[in-house]
PDB file of C-alpha atoms in Angstrom:
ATOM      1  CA  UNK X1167      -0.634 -19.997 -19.164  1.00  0.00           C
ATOM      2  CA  UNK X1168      -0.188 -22.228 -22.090  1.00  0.00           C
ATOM      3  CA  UNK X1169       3.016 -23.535 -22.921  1.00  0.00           C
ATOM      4  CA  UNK X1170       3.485 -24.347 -26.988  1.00  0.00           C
ATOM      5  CA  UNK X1171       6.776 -26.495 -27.967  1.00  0.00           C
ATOM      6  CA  UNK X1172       8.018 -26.358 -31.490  1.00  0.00           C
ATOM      7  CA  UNK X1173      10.891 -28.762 -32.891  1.00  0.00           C
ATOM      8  CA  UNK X1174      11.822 -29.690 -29.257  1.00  0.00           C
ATOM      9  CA  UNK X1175      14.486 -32.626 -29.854  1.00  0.00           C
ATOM     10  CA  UNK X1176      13.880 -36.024 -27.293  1.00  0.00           C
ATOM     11  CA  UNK X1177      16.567 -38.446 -27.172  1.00  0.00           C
ATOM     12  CA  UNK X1178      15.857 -41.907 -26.304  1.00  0.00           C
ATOM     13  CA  UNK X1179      19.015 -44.045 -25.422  1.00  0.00           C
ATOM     14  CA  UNK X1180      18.612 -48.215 -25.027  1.00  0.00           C
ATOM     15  CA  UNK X1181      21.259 -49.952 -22.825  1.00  0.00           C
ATOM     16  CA  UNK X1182      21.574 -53.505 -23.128  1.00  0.00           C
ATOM     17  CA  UNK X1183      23.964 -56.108 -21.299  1.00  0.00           C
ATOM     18  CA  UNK X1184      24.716 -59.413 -21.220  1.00  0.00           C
ATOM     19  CA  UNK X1185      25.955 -62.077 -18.234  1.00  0.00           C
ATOM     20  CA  UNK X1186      29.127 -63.854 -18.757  1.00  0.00           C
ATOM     21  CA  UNK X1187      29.334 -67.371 -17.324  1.00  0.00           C
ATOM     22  CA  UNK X1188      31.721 -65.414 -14.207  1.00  0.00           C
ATOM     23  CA  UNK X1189      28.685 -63.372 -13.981  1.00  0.00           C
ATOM     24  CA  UNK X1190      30.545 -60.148 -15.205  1.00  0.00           C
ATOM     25  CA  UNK X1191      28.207 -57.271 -17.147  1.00  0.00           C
ATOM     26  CA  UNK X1192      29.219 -55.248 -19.786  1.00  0.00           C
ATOM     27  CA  UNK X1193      27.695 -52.657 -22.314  1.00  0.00           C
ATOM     28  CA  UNK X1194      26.383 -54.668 -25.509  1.00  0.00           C
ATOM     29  CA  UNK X1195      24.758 -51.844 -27.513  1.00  0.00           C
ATOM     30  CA  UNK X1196      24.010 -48.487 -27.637  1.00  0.00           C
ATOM     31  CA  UNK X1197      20.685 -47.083 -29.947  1.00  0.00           C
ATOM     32  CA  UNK X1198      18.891 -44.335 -29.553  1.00  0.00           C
ATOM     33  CA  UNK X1199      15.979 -42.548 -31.814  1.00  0.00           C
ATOM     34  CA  UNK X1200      15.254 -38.855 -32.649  1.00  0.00           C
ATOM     35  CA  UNK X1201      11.395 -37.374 -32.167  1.00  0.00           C
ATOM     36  CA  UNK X1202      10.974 -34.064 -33.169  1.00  0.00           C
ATOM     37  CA  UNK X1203       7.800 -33.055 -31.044  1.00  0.00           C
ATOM     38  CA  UNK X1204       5.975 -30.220 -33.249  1.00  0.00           C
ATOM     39  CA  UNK X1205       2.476 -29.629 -33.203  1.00  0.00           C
ATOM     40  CA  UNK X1206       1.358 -32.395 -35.686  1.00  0.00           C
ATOM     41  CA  UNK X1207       1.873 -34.934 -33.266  1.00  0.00           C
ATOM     42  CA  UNK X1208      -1.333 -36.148 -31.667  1.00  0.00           C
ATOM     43  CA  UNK X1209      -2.061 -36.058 -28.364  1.00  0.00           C
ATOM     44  CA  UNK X1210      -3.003 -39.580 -26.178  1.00  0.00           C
ATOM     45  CA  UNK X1211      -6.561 -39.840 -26.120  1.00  0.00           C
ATOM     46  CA  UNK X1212      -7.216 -41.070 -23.078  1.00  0.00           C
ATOM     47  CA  UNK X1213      -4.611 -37.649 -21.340  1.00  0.00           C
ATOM     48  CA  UNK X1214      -6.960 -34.964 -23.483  1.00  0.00           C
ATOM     49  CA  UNK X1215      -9.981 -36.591 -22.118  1.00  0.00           C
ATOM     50  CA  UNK X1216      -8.819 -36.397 -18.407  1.00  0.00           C
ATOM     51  CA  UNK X1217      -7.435 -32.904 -18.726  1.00  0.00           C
ATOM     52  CA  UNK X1218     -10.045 -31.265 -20.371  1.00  0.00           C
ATOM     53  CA  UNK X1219     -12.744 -31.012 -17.846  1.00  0.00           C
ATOM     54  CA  UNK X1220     -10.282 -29.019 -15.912  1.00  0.00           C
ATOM     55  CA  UNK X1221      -9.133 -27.168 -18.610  1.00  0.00           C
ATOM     56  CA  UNK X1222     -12.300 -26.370 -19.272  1.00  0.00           C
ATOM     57  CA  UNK X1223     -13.206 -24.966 -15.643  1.00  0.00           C
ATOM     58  CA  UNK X1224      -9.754 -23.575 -15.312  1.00  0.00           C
ATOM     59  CA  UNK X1225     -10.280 -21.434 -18.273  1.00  0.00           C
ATOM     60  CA  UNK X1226     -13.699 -20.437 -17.385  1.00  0.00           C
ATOM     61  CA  UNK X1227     -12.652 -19.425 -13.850  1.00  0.00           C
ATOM     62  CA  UNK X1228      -9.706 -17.385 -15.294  1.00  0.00           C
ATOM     63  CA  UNK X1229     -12.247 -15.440 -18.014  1.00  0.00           C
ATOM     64  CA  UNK X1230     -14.782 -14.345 -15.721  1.00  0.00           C
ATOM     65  CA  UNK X1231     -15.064 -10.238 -16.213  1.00  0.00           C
ATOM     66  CA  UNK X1232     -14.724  -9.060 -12.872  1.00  0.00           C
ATOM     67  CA  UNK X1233     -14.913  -5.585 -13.605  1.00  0.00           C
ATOM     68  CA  UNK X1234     -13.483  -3.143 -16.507  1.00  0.00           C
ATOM     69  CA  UNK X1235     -10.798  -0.740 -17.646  1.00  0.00           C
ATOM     70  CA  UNK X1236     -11.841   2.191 -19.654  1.00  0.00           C
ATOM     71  CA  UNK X1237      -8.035   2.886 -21.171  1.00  0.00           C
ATOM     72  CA  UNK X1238      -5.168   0.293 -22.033  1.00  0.00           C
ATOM     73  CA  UNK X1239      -2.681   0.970 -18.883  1.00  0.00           C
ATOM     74  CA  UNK X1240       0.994   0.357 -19.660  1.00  0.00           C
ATOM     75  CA  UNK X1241       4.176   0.222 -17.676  1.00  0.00           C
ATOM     76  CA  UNK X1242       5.600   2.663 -20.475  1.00  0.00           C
ATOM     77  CA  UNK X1243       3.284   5.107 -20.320  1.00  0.00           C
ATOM     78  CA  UNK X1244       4.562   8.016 -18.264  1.00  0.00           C
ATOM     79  CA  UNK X1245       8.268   8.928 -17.698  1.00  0.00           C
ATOM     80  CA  UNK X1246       8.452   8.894 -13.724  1.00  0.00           C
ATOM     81  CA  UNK X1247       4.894   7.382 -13.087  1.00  0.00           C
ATOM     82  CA  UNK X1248       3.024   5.118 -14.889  1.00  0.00           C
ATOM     83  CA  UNK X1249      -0.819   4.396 -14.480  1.00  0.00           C
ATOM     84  CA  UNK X1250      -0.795   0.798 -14.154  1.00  0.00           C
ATOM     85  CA  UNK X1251       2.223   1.163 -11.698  1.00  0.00           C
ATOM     86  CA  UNK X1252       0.344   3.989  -9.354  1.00  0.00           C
ATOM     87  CA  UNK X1253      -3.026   1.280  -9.305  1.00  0.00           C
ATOM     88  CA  UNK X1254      -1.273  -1.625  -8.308  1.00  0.00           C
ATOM     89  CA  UNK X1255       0.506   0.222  -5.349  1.00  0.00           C
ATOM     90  CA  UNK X1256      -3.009   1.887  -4.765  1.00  0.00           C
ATOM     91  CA  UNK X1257      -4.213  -1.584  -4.792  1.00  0.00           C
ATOM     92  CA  UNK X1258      -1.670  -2.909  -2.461  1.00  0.00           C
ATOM     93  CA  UNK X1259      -1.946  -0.377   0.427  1.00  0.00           C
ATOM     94  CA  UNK X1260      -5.981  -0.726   0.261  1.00  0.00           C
ATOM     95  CA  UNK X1261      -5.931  -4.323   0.294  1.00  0.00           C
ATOM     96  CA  UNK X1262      -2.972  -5.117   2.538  1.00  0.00           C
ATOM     97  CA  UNK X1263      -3.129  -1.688   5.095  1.00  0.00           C
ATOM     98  CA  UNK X1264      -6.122  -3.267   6.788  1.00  0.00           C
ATOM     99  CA  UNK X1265      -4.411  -6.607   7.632  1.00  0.00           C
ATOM    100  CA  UNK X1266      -1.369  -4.928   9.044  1.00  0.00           C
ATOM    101  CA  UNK X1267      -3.047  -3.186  11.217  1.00  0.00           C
ATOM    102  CA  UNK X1268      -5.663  -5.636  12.328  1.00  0.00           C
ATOM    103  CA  UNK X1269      -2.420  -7.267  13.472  1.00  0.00           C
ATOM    104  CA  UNK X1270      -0.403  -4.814  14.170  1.00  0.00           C
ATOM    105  CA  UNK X1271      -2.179  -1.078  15.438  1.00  0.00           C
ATOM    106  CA  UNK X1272       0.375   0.347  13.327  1.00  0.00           C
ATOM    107  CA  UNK X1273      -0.738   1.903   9.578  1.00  0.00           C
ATOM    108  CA  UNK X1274       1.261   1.752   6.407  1.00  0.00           C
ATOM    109  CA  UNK X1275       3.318   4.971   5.217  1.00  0.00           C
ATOM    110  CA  UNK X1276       3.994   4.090   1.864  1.00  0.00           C
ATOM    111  CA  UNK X1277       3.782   1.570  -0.801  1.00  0.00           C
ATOM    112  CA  UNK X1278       7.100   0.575  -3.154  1.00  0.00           C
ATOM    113  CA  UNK X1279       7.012  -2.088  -5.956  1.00  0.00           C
ATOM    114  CA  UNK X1280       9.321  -2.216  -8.698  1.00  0.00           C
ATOM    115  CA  UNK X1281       8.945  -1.159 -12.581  1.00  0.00           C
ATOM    116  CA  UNK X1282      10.517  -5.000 -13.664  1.00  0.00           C
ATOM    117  CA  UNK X1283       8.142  -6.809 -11.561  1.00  0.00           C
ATOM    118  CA  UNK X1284       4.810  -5.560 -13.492  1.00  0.00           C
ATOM    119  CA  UNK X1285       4.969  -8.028 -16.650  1.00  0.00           C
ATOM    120  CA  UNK X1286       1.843  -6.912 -18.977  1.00  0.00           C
ATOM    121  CA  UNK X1287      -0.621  -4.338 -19.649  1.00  0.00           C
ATOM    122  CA  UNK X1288      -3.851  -3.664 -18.247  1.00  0.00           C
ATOM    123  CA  UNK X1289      -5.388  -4.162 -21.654  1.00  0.00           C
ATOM    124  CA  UNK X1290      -9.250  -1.776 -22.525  1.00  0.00           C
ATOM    125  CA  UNK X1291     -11.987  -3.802 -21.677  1.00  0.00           C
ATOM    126  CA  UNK X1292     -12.938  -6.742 -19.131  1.00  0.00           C
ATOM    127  CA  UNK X1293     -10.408  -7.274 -16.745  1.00  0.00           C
ATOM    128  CA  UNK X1294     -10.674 -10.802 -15.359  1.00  0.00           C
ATOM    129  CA  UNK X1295      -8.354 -12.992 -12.942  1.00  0.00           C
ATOM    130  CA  UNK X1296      -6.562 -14.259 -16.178  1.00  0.00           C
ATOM    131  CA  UNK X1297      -5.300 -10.435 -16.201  1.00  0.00           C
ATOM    132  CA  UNK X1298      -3.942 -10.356 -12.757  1.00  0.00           C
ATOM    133  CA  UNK X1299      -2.084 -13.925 -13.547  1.00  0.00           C
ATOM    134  CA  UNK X1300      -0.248 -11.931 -16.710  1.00  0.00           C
ATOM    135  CA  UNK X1301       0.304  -8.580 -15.034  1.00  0.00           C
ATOM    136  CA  UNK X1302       1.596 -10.604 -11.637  1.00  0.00           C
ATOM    137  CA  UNK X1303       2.598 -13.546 -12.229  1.00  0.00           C
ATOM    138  CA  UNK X1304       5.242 -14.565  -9.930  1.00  0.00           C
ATOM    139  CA  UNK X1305       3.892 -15.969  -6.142  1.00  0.00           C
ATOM    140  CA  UNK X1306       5.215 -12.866  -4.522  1.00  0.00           C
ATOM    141  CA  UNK X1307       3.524 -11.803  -1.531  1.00  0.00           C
ATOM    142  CA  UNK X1308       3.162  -8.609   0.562  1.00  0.00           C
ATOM    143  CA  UNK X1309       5.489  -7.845   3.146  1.00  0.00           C
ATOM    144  CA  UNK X1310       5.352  -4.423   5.123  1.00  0.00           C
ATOM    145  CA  UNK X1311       9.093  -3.501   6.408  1.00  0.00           C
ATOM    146  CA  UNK X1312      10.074  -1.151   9.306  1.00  0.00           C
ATOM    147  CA  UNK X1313      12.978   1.461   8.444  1.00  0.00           C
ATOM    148  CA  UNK X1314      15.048   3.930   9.844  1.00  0.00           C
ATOM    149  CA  UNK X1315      14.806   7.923   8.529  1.00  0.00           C
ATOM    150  CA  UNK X1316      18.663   7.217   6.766  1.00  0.00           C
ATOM    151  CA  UNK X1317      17.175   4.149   5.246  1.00  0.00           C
ATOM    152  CA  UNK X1318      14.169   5.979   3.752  1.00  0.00           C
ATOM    153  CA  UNK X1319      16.723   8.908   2.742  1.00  0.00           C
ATOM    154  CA  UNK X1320      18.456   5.534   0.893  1.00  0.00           C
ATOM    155  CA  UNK X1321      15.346   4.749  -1.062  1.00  0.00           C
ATOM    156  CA  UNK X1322      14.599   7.781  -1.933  1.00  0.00           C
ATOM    157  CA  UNK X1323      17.828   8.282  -3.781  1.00  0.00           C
ATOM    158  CA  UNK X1324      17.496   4.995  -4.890  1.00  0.00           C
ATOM    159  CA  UNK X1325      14.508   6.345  -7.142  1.00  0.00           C
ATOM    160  CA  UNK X1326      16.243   9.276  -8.345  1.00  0.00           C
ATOM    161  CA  UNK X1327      19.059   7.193  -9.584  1.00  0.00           C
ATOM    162  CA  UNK X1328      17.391   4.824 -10.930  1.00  0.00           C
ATOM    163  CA  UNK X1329      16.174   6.647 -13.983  1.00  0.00           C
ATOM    164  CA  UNK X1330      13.395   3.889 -14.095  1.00  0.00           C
ATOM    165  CA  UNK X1331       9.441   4.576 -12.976  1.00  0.00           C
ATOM    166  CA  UNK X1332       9.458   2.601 -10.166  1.00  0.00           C
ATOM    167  CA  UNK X1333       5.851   2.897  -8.425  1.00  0.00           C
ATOM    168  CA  UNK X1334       5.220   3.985  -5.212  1.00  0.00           C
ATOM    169  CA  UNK X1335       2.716   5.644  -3.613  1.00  0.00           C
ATOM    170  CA  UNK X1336       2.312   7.817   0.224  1.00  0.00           C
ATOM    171  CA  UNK X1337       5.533   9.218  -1.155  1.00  0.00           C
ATOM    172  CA  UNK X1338       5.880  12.429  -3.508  1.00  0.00           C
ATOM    173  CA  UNK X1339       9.604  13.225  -4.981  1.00  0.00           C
ATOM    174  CA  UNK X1340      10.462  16.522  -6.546  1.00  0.00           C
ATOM    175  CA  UNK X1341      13.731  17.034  -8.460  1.00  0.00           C
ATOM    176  CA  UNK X1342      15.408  19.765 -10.938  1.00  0.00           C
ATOM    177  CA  UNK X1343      16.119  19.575 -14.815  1.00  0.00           C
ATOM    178  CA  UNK X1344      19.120  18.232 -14.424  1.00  0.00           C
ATOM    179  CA  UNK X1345      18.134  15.303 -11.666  1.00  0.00           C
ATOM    180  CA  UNK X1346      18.883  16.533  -8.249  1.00  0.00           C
ATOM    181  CA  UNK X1347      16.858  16.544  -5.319  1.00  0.00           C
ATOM    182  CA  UNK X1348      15.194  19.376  -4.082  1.00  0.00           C
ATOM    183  CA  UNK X1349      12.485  17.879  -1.728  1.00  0.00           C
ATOM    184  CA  UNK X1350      10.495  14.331  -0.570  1.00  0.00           C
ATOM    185  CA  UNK X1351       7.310  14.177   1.741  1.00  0.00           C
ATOM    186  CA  UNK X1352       5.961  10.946   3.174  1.00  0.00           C
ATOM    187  CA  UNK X1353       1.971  11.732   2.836  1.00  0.00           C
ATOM    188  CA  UNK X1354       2.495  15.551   2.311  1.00  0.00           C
ATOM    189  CA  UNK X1355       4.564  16.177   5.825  1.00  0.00           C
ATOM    190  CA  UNK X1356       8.428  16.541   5.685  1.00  0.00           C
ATOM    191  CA  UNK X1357      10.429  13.596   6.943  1.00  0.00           C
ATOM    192  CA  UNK X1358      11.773  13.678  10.694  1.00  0.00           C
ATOM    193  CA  UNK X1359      15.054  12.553  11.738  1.00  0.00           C
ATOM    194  CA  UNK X1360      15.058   9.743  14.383  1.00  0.00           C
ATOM    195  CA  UNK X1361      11.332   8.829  12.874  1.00  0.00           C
ATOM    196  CA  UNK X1362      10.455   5.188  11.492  1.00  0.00           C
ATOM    197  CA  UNK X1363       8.276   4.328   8.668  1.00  0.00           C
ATOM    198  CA  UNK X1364       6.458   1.004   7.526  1.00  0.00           C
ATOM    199  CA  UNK X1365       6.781   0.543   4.379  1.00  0.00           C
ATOM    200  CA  UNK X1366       4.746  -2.314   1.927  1.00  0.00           C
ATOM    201  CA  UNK X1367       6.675  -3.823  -0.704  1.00  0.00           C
ATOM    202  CA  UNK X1368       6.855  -7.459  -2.050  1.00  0.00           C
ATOM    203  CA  UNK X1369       9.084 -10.681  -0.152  1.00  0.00           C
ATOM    204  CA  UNK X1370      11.263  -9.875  -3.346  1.00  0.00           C
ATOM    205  CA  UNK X1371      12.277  -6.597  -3.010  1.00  0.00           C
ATOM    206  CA  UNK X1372      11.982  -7.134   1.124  1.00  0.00           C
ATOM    207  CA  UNK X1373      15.307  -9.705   0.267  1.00  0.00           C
ATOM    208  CA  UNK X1374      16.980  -6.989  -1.174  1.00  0.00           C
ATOM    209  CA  UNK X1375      15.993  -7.760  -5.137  1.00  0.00           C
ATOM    210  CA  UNK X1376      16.592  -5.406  -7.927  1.00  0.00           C
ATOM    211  CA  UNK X1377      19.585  -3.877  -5.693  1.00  0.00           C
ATOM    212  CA  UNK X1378      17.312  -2.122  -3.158  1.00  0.00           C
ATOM    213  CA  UNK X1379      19.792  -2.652  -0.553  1.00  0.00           C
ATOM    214  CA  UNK X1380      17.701  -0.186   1.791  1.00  0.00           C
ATOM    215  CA  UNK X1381      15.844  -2.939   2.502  1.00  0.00           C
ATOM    216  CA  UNK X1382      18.621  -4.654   4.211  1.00  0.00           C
ATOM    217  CA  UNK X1383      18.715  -5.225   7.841  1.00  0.00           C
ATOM    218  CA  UNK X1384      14.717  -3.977   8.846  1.00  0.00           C
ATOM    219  CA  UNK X1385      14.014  -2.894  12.346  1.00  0.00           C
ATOM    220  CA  UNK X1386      10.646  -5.264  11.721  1.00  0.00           C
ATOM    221  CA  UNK X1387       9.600  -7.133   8.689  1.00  0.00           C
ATOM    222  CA  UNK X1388       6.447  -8.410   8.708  1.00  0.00           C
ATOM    223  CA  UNK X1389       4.816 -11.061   6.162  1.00  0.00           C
ATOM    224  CA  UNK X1390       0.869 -10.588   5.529  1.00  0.00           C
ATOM    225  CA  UNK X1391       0.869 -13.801   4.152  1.00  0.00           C
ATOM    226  CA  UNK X1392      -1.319 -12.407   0.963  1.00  0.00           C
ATOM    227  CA  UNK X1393      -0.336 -13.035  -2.880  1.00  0.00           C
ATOM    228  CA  UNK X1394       0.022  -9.244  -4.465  1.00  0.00           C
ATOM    229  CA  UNK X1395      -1.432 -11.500  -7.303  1.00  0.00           C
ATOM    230  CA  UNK X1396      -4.551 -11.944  -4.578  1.00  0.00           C
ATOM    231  CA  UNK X1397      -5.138  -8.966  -3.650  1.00  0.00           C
ATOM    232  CA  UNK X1398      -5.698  -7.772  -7.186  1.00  0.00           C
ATOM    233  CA  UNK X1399      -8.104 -10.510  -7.799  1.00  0.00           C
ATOM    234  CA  UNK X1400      -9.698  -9.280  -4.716  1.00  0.00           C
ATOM    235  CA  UNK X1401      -9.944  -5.570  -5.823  1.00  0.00           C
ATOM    236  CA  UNK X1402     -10.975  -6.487  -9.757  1.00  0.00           C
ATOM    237  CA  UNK X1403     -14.204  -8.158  -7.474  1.00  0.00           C
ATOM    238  CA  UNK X1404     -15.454  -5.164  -5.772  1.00  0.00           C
ATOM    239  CA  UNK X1405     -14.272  -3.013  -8.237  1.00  0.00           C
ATOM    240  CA  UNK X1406     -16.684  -1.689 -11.377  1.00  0.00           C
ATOM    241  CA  UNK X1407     -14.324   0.242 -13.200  1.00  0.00           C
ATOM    242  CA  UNK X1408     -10.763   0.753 -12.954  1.00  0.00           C
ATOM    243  CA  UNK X1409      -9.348   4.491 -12.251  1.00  0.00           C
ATOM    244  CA  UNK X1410      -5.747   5.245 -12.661  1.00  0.00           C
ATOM    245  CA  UNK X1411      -3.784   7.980 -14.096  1.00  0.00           C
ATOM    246  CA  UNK X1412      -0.305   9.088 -14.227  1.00  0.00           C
ATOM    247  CA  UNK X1413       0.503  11.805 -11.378  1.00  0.00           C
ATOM    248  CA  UNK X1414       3.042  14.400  -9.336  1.00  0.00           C
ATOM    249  CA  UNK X1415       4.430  11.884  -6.993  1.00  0.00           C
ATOM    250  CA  UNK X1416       7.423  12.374  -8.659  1.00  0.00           C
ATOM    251  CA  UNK X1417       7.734  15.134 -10.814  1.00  0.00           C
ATOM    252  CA  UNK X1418      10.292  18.253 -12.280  1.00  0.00           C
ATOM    253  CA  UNK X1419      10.188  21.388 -10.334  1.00  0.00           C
ATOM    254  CA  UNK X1420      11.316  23.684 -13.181  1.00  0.00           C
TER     255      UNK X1420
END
């Protein structure tokens, strides 16, 4: 990401002293001088020539198309779903599911990610590891939590609440015109009392950010050690075109 600064304001201040026959130091004189930094001032030479071979790579690396999105996906672009939100958590459980249970034996239930965390469109066209740096681009990486049947029944009404499209996926929500709850499923079967389910989510939420205190106190948390950042890199490469769509997963019942 480039960084532009515009009438930034450094202060330079000059301390002098002076040594008294006893030795003793004291402040002679203060100055200081103003430079407004704006984008007339010219660079060092000799710093532009050493960065810009790996500018030059960096930004070449960061352009490659990887693969392409027929449709402009947007985090605002469905009330209780969004496209770009159902793809990354689509993107999460195939990328991460296979790790956790190459470590584990155990399988993923569902996927949760919050609506805050996605930070830019999907824009129409090549989609290239530059895109996955602006949609993602904090260093958060994929954890996969253990919870209890009340602490699922605690997310869920989490979501209802929260009158924001959070995305999720392995998880379908139904509700009434005026907001209630009629029914959930965890991959189309009713949830069991006394059952446990593994849910992937990012170290954020996992520590309880944007108020999902459901996450709080895990029977097991487990760390895959992958960048969600990664793992979209990783699915733009085998990927030829992406397919996403807003859905029923959560939905009015009228």
């Amino acid at each position: 990401m480039r960084i532009f600064l515009k009438h930034f304001v450094v202060f330079i201040t000059l301390v002098g002293v002076v040594s008294c026959k006893q030795e003793n130091k004291h402040l002679e004189k203060v100055s200081w001088e103003e430079i407004e930094v704006t984008e007339v001032l010219e660079k060092p030479d000799s710093l532009e020539q050493f960065v810009a071979p790996y500018r030059k790579h960096l930004d070449s690396v960061l352009a490659e198309p990887l693969c392409y999105a027929p449709t402009t996906l947007s985090k605002s672009d469905g009330q209780y779903n969004t496209a770009i939100g159902n793809l990354l958590c689509d993107i999460i459980y195939e990328q991460g599911a296979p790790i956790f249970e190459s470590r584990t034996g155990k399988k993923i239930d569902m996927v949760l990610i919050n609506h805050g965390g996605i930070r830019a469109v999907i824009s129409q066209g090549p989609v290239t590891r530059r895109t996955a740096y602006e949609v993602m681009p904090f260093e958060n990486t994929i954890n996969v939590l253990e919870i209890s049947s009340e602490k699922l029944n605690e997310m869920v009404d989490y979501l209802v609440r929260s009158n924001r499209p959070h995305p999720f996926s392995g998880l379908t929500i139904s509700i009434n015109e005026n907001g209630e709850l009629l029914e959930y499923k965890v991959n189309g079967r009713d949830p069991k009392k006394g059952d446990t389910y593994f849910v992937a989510t990012s170290n954020y939420l996992a520590n309880m950010g944007d108020n999902m205190k459901f996450f709080g106190n895990p029977i097991q948390r487990y760390e895959l050690d992958y960048l969600i950042r990664n793992a979209m890199i990783d699915y733009f490469e085998k990927t030829d075109t992406l397919r996403a769509a807003t859905d029923k997963r959560f939905a009015i019942i009228n």
